[in-house]
Short mmCIF file of C-alpha atoms in Angstrom, two decimals:
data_model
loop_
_atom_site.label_atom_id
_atom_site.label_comp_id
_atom_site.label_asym_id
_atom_site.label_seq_id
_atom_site.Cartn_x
_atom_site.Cartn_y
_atom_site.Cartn_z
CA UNK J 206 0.00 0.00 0.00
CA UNK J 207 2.65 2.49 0.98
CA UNK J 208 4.55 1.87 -3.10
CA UNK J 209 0.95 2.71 -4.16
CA UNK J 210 0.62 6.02 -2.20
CA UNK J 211 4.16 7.51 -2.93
CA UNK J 212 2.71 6.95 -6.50
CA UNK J 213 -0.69 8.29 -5.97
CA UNK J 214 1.53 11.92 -4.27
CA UNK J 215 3.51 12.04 -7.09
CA UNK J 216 1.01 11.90 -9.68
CA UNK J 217 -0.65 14.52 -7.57
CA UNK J 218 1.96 17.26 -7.54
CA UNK J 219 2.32 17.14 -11.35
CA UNK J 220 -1.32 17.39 -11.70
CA UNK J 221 -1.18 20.27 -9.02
CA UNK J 222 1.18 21.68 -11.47
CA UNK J 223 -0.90 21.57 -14.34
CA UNK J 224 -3.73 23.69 -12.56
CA UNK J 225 -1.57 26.37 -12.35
CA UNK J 226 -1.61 26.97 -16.21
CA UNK J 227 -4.72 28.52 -17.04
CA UNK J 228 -4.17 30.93 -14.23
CA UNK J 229 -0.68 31.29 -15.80
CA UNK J 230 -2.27 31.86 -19.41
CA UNK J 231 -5.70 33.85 -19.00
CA UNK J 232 -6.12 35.22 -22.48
CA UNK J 233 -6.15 31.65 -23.77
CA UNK J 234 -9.58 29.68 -23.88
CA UNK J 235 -10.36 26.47 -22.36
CA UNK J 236 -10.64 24.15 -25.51
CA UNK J 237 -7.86 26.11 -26.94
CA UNK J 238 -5.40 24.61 -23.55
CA UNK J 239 -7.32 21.23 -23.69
CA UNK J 240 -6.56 20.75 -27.65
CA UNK J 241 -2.99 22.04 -27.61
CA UNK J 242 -1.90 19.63 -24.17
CA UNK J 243 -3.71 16.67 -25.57
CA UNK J 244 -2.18 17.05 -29.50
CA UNK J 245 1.45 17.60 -27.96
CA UNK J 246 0.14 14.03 -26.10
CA UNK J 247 -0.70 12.58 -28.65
CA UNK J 248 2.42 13.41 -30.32
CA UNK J 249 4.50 11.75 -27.21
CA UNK J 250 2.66 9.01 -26.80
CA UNK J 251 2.79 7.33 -30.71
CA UNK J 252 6.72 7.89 -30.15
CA UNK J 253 6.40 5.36 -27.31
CA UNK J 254 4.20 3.48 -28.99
CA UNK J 255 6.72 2.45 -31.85
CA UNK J 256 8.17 -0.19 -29.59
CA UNK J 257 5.12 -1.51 -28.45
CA UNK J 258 4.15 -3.33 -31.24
CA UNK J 259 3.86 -6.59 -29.37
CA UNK J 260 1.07 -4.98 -26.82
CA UNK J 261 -0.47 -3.86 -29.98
CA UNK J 262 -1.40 -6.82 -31.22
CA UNK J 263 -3.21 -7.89 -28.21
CA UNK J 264 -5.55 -4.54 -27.87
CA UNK J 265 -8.83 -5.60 -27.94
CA UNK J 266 -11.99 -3.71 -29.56
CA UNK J 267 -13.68 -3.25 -25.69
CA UNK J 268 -10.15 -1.72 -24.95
CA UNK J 269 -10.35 0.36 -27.96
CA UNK J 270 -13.87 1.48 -26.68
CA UNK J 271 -13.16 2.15 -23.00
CA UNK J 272 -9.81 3.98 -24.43
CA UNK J 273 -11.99 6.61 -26.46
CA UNK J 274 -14.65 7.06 -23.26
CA UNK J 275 -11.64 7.77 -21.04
CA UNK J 276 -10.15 9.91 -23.58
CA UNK J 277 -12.95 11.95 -24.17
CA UNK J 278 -14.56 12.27 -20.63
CA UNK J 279 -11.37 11.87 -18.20
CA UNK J 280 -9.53 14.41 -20.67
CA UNK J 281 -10.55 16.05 -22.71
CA UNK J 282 -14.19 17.21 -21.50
CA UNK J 283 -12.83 17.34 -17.99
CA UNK J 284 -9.96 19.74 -18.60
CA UNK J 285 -11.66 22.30 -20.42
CA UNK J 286 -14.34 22.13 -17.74
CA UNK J 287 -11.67 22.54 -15.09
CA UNK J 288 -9.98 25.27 -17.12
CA UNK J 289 -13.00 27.50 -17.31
CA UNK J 290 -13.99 26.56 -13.57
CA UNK J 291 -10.00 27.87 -12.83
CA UNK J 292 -10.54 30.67 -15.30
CA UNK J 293 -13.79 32.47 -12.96
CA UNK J 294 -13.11 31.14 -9.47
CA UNK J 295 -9.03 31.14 -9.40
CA UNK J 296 -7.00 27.87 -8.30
CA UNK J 297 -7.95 27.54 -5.19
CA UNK J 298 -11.30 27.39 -4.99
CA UNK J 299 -11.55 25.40 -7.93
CA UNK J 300 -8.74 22.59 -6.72
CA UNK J 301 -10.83 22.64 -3.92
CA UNK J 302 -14.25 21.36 -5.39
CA UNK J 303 -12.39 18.86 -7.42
CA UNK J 304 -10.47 17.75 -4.24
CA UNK J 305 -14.58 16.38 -3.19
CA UNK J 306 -13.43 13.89 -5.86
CA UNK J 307 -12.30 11.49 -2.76
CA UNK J 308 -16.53 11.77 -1.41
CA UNK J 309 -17.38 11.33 -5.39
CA UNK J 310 -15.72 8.14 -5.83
CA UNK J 311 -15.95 6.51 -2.73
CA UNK J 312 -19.49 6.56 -3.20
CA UNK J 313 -19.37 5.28 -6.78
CA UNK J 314 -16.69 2.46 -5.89
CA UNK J 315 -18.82 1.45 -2.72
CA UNK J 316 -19.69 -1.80 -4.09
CA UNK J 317 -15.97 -2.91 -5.49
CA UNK J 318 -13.83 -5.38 -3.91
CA UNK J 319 -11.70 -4.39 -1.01
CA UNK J 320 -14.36 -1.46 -0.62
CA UNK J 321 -14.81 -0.20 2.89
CA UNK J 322 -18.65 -0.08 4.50
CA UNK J 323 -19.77 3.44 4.45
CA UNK J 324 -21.06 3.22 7.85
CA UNK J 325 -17.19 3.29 8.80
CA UNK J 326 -16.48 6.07 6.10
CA UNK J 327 -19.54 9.12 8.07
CA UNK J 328 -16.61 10.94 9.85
CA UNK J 329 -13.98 11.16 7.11
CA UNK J 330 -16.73 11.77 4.52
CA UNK J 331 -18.37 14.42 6.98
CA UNK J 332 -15.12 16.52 7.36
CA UNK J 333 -14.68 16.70 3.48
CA UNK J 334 -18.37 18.51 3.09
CA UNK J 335 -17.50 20.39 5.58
CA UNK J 336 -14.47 21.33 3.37
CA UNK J 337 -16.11 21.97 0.93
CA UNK J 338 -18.53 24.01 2.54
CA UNK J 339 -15.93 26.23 3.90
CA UNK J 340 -14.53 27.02 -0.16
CA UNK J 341 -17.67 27.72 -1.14
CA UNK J 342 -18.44 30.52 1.60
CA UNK J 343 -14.85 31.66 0.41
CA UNK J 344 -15.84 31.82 -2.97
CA UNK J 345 -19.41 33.73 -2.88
CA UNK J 346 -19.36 35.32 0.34
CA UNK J 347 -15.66 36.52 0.66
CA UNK J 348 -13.94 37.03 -2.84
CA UNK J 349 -14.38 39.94 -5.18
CA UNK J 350 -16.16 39.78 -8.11
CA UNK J 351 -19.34 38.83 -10.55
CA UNK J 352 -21.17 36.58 -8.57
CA UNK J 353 -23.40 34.84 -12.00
CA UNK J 354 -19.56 34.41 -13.52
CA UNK J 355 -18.78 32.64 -10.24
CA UNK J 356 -22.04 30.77 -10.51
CA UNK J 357 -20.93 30.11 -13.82
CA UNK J 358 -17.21 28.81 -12.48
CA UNK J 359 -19.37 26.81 -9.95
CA UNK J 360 -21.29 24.95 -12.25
CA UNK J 361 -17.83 23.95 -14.26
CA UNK J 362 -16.30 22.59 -11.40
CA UNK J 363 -19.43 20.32 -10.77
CA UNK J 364 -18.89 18.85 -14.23
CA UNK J 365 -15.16 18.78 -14.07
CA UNK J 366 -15.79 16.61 -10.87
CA UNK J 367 -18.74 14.47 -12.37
CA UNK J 368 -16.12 13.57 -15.41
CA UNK J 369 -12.86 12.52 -13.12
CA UNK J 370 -15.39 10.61 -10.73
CA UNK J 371 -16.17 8.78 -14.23
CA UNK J 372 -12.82 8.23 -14.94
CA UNK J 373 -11.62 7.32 -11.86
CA UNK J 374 -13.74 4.98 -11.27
CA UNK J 375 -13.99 3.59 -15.09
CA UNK J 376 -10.38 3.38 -15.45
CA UNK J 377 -9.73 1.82 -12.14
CA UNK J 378 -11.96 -1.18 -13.18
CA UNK J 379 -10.67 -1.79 -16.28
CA UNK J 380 -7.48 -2.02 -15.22
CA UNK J 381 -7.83 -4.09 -12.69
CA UNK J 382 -9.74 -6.77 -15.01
CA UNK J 383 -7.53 -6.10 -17.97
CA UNK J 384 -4.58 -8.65 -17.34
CA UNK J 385 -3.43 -8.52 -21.27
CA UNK J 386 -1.96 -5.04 -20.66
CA UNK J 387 0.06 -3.25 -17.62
CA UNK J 388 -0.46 0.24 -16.53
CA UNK J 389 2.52 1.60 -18.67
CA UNK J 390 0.68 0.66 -21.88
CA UNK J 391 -2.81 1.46 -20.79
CA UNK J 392 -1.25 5.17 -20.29
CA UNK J 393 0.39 5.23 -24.05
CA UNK J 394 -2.64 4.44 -25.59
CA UNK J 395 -5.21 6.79 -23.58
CA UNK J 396 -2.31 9.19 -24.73
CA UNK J 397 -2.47 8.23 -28.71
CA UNK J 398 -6.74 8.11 -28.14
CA UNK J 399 -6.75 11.20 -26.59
CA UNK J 400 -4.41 12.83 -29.04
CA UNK J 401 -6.35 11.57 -32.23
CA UNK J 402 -10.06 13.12 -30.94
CA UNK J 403 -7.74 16.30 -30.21
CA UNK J 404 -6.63 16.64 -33.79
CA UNK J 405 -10.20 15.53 -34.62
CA UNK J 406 -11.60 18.86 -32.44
CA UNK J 407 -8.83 21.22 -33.81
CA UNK J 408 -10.33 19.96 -37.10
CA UNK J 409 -13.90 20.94 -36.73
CA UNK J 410 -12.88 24.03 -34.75
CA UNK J 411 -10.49 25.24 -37.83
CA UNK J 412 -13.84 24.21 -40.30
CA UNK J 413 -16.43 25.78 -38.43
CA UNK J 414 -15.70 28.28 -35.56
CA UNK J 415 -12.06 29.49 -36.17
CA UNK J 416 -12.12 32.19 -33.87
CA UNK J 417 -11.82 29.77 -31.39
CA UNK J 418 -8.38 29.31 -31.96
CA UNK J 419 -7.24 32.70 -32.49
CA UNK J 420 -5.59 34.53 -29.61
CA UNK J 421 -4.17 38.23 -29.63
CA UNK J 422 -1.04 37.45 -27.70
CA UNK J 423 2.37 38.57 -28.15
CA UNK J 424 5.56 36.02 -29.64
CA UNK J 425 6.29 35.76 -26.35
CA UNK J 426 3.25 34.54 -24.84
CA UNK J 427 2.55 31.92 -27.74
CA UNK J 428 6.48 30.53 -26.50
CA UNK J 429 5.10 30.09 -22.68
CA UNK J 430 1.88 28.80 -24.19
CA UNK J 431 3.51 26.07 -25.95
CA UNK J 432 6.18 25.47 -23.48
CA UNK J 433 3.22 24.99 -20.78
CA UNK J 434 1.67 23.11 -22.80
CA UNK J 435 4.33 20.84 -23.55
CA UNK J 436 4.97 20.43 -20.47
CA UNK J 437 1.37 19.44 -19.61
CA UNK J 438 1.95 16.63 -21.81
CA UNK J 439 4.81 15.29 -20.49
CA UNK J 440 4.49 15.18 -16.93
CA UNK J 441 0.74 16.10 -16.02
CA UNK J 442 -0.60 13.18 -18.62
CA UNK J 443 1.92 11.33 -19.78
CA UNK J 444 3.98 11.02 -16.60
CA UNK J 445 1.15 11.25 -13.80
CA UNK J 446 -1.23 8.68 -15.93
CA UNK J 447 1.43 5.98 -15.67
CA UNK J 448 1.94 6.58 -12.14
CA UNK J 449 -1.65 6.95 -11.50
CA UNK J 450 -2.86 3.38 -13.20
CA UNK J 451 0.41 2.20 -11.05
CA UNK J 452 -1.12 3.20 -7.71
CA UNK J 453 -4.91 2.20 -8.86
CA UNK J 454 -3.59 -1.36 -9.76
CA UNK J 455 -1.79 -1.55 -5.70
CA UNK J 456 -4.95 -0.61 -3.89
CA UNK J 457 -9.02 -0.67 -3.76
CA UNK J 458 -11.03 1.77 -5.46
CA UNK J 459 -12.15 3.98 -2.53
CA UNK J 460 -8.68 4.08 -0.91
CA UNK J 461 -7.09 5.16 -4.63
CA UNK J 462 -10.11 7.79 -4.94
CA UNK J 463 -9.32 9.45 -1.62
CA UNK J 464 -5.74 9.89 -2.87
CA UNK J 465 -6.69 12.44 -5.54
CA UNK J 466 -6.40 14.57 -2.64
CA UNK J 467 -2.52 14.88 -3.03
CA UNK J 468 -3.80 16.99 -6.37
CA UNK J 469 -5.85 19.78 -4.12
CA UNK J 470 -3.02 19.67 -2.02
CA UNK J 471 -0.47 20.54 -4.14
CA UNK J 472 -2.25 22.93 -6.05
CA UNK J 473 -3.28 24.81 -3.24
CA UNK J 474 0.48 25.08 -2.28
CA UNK J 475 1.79 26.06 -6.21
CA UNK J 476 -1.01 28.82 -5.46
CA UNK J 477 0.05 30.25 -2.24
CA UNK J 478 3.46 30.32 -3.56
CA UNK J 479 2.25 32.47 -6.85
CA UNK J 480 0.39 34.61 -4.84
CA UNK J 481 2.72 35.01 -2.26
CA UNK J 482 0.59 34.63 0.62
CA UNK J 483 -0.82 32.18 2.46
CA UNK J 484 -4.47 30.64 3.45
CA UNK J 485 -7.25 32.84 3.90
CA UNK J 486 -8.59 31.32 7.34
CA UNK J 487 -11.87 29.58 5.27
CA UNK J 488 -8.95 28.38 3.02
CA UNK J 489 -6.73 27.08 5.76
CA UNK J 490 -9.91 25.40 7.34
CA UNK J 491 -11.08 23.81 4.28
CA UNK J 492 -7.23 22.55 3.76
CA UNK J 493 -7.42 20.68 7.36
CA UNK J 494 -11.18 19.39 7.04
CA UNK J 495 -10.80 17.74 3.62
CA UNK J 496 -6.51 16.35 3.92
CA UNK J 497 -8.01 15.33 7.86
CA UNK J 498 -11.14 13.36 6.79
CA UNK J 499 -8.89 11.49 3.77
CA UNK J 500 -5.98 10.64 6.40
CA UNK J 501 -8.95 9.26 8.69
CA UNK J 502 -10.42 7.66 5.43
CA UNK J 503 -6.73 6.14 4.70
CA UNK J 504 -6.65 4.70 8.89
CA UNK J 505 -9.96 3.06 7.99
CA UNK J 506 -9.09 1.50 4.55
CA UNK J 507 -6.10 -0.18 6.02
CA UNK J 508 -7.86 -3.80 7.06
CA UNK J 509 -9.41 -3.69 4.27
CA UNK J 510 -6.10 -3.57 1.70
CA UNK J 511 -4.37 -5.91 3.90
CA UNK J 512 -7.20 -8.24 3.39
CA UNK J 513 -7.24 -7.82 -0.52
CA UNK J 514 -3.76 -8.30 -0.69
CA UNK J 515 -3.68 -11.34 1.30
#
């Protein structure tokens, strides 16, 4: 278990890392960052493809189906709804309603193997709402602003969640049942999947609505947009995916679902750092509720691994 959560953190400070970027890049638009991360994925993933001819041959056309429903939801969809949630609401309080993600899929996983009952799960699950409950006063009660483009940021975050508790979830499964291919492969060719229906929507963008990839920017910006980007890519897909479906294959659904957590965590701390300034107190008590009730969540998991790995 402890192999599966040093993978589970590290996974989570590159994707804390990626959150960062659409505060980093304003003037760019959501499907604009989604398209341009997932193309450059696309890009690295066929290059590790090339020697993976042998796994090739053993993809299966329900692997080629799950592949494009991750791909679409768990990426694509889910980024540019994150994005625009970051975009209105700023990182933390959005990194904050997508760290609920450990409630979200503990609830969906409740009937998997090595699942914990939910009667044991009240407290831990308790303190995250409570969490939550704090970044939403933050959000509408404390921070300046247009409170319908907040509503507006609110409602993205929702769906952002929805699609990673889908994917979580989804992907967890699969891999768990899908003994033809180890989590290394399963990442290259979400990576190539994701990549093609990226090309597919810069296609149909460029066709029908090309101002939606047209950005007045300077030289300069378009260099840290693609650098970003690239960088997205590498280390908050390619990178974090493999270590990701390492962890998920180590541990039970709900125990891997409150370990998305590491994400809101190290988001929240790339933030304070860019911002120079630490927690609000709402922020700082929303920090302690929801990293509290998924430490409690992780005590109360534990008989429950050992038993699954035994």
């Amino acid at each position: 278990m402890k192999q599966g959560v040093a993978y589970a953190g590290m996974a989570g400070a590159m994707w804390g890392m990626v959150l960062m970027v659409p505060q980093l890049l304003p003037e760019f638009s959501p499907v604009l960052l989604a398209c341009a991360r997932f193309v450059l994925l696309g890009g690295v993933s066929l290059l590790l493809l090339l020697p993976m001819r042998a796994a090739l041959r053993r993809v299966r056309l329900a692997d080629v189906w799950m592949l494009a429903r991750l791909a679409l939801v768990g990426n694509l969809l889910y980024f540019m709804c994150l994005v625009a949630a970051i975009q209105r609401l700023g990182v933390a309080p959005a990194s904050l309603i997508v760290g609920v993600l450990p409630l979200t899929i503990t609830l969906y996983g409740r009937n998997d193997r090595g699942a914990v009952a939910l009667s044991r799960l009240v407290g831990p699950l308790a303190l995250i709402l409570l969490g939550m409950l704090c970044v939403n006063l933050q959000t509408f009660a404390v921070e300046q602003g247009d409170a319908a483009d907040k509503l507006i940021g609110l409602v993205y975050g929702v769906c952002a969640l929805a699609c990673w508790t889908w994917y979580a979830t989804h992907n967890s499964r699969y891999l768990n049942q899908c003994g033809h291919l180890d989590s290394h492969q399963w990442s290259v060719f979400s990576g190539v999947m994701t990549g093609v229906f990226s090309l597919l929507l810069v296609a149909a963008l460029w066709w029908w609505q090309p101002q939606q990839l047209q950005v007045q920017a300077s030289l300069e910006r378009w260099q840290l947009f693609w650098l970003f980007s690239l960088g997205c890519a590498l280390f908050g897909s390619w990178l974090a995916g493999v270590l990701w479906n390492a962890a998920a294959k180590r541990m039970p659904l709900t125990l891997s679902g409150q370990l998305i957590v590491f994400e809101t965590v190290f988001a929240l701390l790339y933030a304070f750092i860019w911002r120079q300034s630490g927690p609000s107190l709402l922020e700082a008590a929303a920090i302690v509720l929801v990293v509290g009730g998924v430490c409690w969540s992780m005590r109360q998991h534990e008989p429950a691994v050992q038993g699954v790995v035994a």
